[in-house]
Amino acid sequence: MKNIVILISGSGSNMAAIVRTAEEQNWAQRYNARISTVISNKADAEGLTFAKQHGIATSVIDHKAFASAPQPREAFDAALMTEIDKHQPHLVVLAGFMRILTPGFVAHYEGRLVNIHPSLLPAFAGLNTHQRAIDAGCKFAGATVHRVTAELDHGPILAQAVVPVLPDDTADTLAARVLTQEHLIYPKAVAELL
Ligand code: GRF
């Protein structure tokens, strides 16, 4: 069985889209694959409830618990890797996971680690993508599924979706339009990798 581990930090709507697609398309039978666990760095991430309701094991590794370690990022990533590796994952899917990962973590999952970013990469890596697209006068925005490399929001592109930027858009209205597309391209890209 190919295990998929999904990492979230918040609402987890991309995770939910992947779980629903896996159920609808019967990934167990079609790809011999399953979402084996959902891990959050925040105990109050709403997505954890959805995962539990769908019979998926969940766990929380709170990055704040490592704040006083000599190397907090490395210590957090080591704990995260230990939890992930219990599932011997075929894929590790970052779905709104709002932590910058160490080069050691990225190297450990090389070829197995994917992310979704709410912009048309390579434009607007980093945060506040929607406001930055509006401020730049972009006529189009979108989302990108990409393999994860050591450089933040870079790596080979697997899928993209494009939406128009409308004259009266705010960051929130644009984000909502982009998110509806994320929910289509991310499950599809994961299925293609399987
Ligand atoms: C998405 O826009 C994703 O691209 C970005 O954070 C948001 C997470 O949304 N990295 P959700 O947690 O999947 O609902």
XYZ file of C-alpha atoms and ligand atoms in Angstrom:
208
model
C 0.000 0.000 0.000
C 1.316 3.471 -0.904
C 0.910 5.690 2.129
C 0.229 9.390 1.704
C 1.027 11.700 4.619
C -0.599 15.142 4.538
C 0.700 18.073 6.595
C -1.627 20.958 7.490
C -1.681 24.024 9.721
C -5.209 25.370 9.435
C -8.513 24.877 7.680
C -7.169 21.990 5.644
C -9.493 22.499 2.710
C -6.881 21.225 0.237
C -6.360 18.143 2.418
C -10.141 17.653 2.488
C -10.303 17.931 -1.309
C -7.623 15.249 -1.624
C -9.373 12.968 0.891
C -12.742 13.377 -0.868
C -11.186 12.673 -4.262
C -9.408 9.597 -2.878
C -12.753 8.334 -1.601
C -14.691 9.164 -4.773
C -12.081 7.699 -7.108
C -11.332 4.775 -4.806
C -7.594 5.348 -4.749
C -7.173 2.214 -2.620
C -8.286 0.067 -5.517
C -7.117 2.265 -8.374
C -3.614 3.109 -7.100
C -3.202 0.862 -4.053
C -2.864 4.125 -2.104
C -4.417 5.677 0.967
C -4.125 8.807 3.071
C -2.577 7.200 6.116
C -2.259 10.207 8.389
C -2.793 13.947 8.683
C -0.290 15.828 10.829
C -0.695 19.414 12.017
C 1.705 21.762 13.772
C -1.305 23.409 15.407
C -3.622 21.566 17.799
C -6.596 23.741 16.822
C -6.275 23.228 13.043
C -9.847 22.755 11.845
C -8.755 20.213 9.256
C -7.985 17.681 11.996
C -11.706 17.272 12.695
C -12.445 16.518 9.047
C -9.635 13.958 8.903
C -10.883 12.176 12.024
C -14.426 12.121 10.643
C -13.044 10.367 7.588
C -11.317 7.697 9.648
C -7.800 9.053 9.142
C -5.255 8.962 11.969
C -4.182 12.431 13.091
C -1.402 13.817 15.215
C -0.126 17.206 16.328
C 3.499 18.244 16.579
C 3.507 21.772 17.951
C 6.482 23.737 16.645
C 6.267 26.011 19.694
C 7.294 23.098 21.915
C 10.746 23.284 20.293
C 11.240 27.046 20.684
C 13.846 26.712 23.426
C 15.865 23.961 21.700
C 19.355 25.064 20.544
C 18.210 24.660 16.945
C 14.411 24.954 17.036
C 13.757 24.323 13.333
C 16.013 21.290 13.195
C 14.485 19.882 16.404
C 10.931 20.380 15.131
C 11.724 18.863 11.749
C 13.411 15.860 13.413
C 10.273 15.188 15.482
C 8.123 15.650 12.395
C 10.261 13.225 10.384
C 10.002 10.616 13.132
C 6.209 10.860 13.046
C 6.013 10.868 9.240
C 8.413 7.940 8.866
C 6.205 5.718 11.022
C 4.020 5.632 7.890
C 6.839 4.954 5.401
C 5.262 7.434 3.006
C 5.188 7.170 -0.746
C 4.249 10.880 -0.810
C 4.392 13.710 1.726
C 1.836 16.337 0.750
C 2.115 19.868 2.148
C -1.387 21.344 2.203
C -1.372 24.768 3.808
C 1.497 23.709 6.075
C 2.825 27.052 7.228
C 6.330 26.119 8.341
C 9.573 26.624 6.482
C 11.281 23.248 6.288
C 14.993 22.668 6.827
C 17.240 21.478 3.983
C 17.693 18.206 5.898
C 13.944 17.575 5.900
C 13.634 18.390 2.208
C 16.566 16.119 1.339
C 15.121 13.265 3.416
C 11.905 13.289 1.333
C 13.491 14.123 -2.020
C 11.223 12.969 -4.839
C 8.328 12.391 -2.434
C 7.537 15.935 -1.240
C 4.980 18.199 -2.928
C 3.401 21.554 -2.080
C 0.678 23.867 -3.297
C 1.321 27.581 -3.442
C -1.361 30.208 -4.122
C 0.365 32.013 -6.984
C 1.577 31.353 -10.485
C 5.138 30.450 -9.545
C 7.834 31.607 -10.068
C 5.895 34.849 -9.423
C 5.106 35.697 -5.814
C 6.875 33.078 -3.748
C 6.351 33.642 -0.027
C 3.414 35.189 1.807
C 0.612 37.651 0.920
C 0.532 36.394 -2.653
C -2.948 37.682 -3.484
C -2.394 41.263 -2.286
C 0.958 41.336 -4.063
C -0.679 40.171 -7.318
C -3.352 42.877 -6.996
C -0.768 45.565 -6.145
C 1.323 44.550 -9.161
C -1.695 45.030 -11.417
C -1.765 41.389 -12.509
C -4.707 40.498 -14.754
C -4.371 36.832 -13.885
C -3.452 34.943 -10.733
C -3.565 31.290 -9.785
C -2.024 28.404 -7.950
C 0.882 26.023 -8.467
C 1.526 22.447 -7.368
C 5.256 21.819 -7.293
C 7.888 19.448 -6.036
C 9.631 20.825 -2.982
C 13.296 21.766 -3.128
C 15.445 23.500 -0.527
C 14.551 26.934 -1.936
C 11.193 28.201 -0.605
C 8.318 27.904 -3.110
C 10.565 26.699 -5.905
C 10.978 23.292 -7.499
C 9.648 21.611 -10.637
C 6.073 22.586 -11.458
C 3.552 19.736 -11.606
C 0.311 21.648 -12.208
C -1.052 25.180 -12.400
C -4.451 26.829 -12.560
C -5.185 30.366 -13.718
C -7.987 32.691 -12.593
C -8.741 36.279 -13.617
C -8.050 39.164 -11.244
C -11.224 41.278 -11.300
C -11.200 45.084 -10.963
C -12.861 45.134 -7.535
C -10.962 42.169 -6.093
C -9.631 42.217 -2.559
C -7.026 39.772 -1.344
C -9.875 37.751 0.187
C -12.058 37.541 -2.916
C -9.061 36.639 -5.062
C -7.906 34.041 -2.506
C -11.350 32.415 -2.547
C -11.349 32.235 -6.366
C -7.856 30.733 -6.386
C -8.733 28.249 -3.624
C -11.578 26.735 -5.651
C -8.989 25.920 -8.324
C -6.490 24.587 -5.777
C -9.116 22.037 -4.761
C -9.220 20.776 -8.359
C -5.548 20.733 -9.305
C -4.054 19.349 -6.090
C -5.992 16.049 -5.968
C -5.389 15.623 -9.709
C -1.640 16.235 -9.385
C -1.376 13.784 -6.464
C -3.311 11.169 -8.444
C -0.943 11.640 -11.388
C 2.031 11.028 -9.085
C 0.406 7.828 -7.814
C -3.934 27.580 0.400
O -4.212 28.744 -0.325
C -2.555 27.075 0.093
O -2.197 27.256 -1.237
C -1.715 27.961 0.977
O -2.438 28.083 2.172
C -3.818 27.883 1.901
C -4.226 26.728 2.760
O -5.592 26.467 2.682
N -0.391 27.429 1.123
P -6.164 25.103 3.288
O -5.572 24.927 4.689
O -5.806 23.987 2.368
O -7.641 25.348 3.385
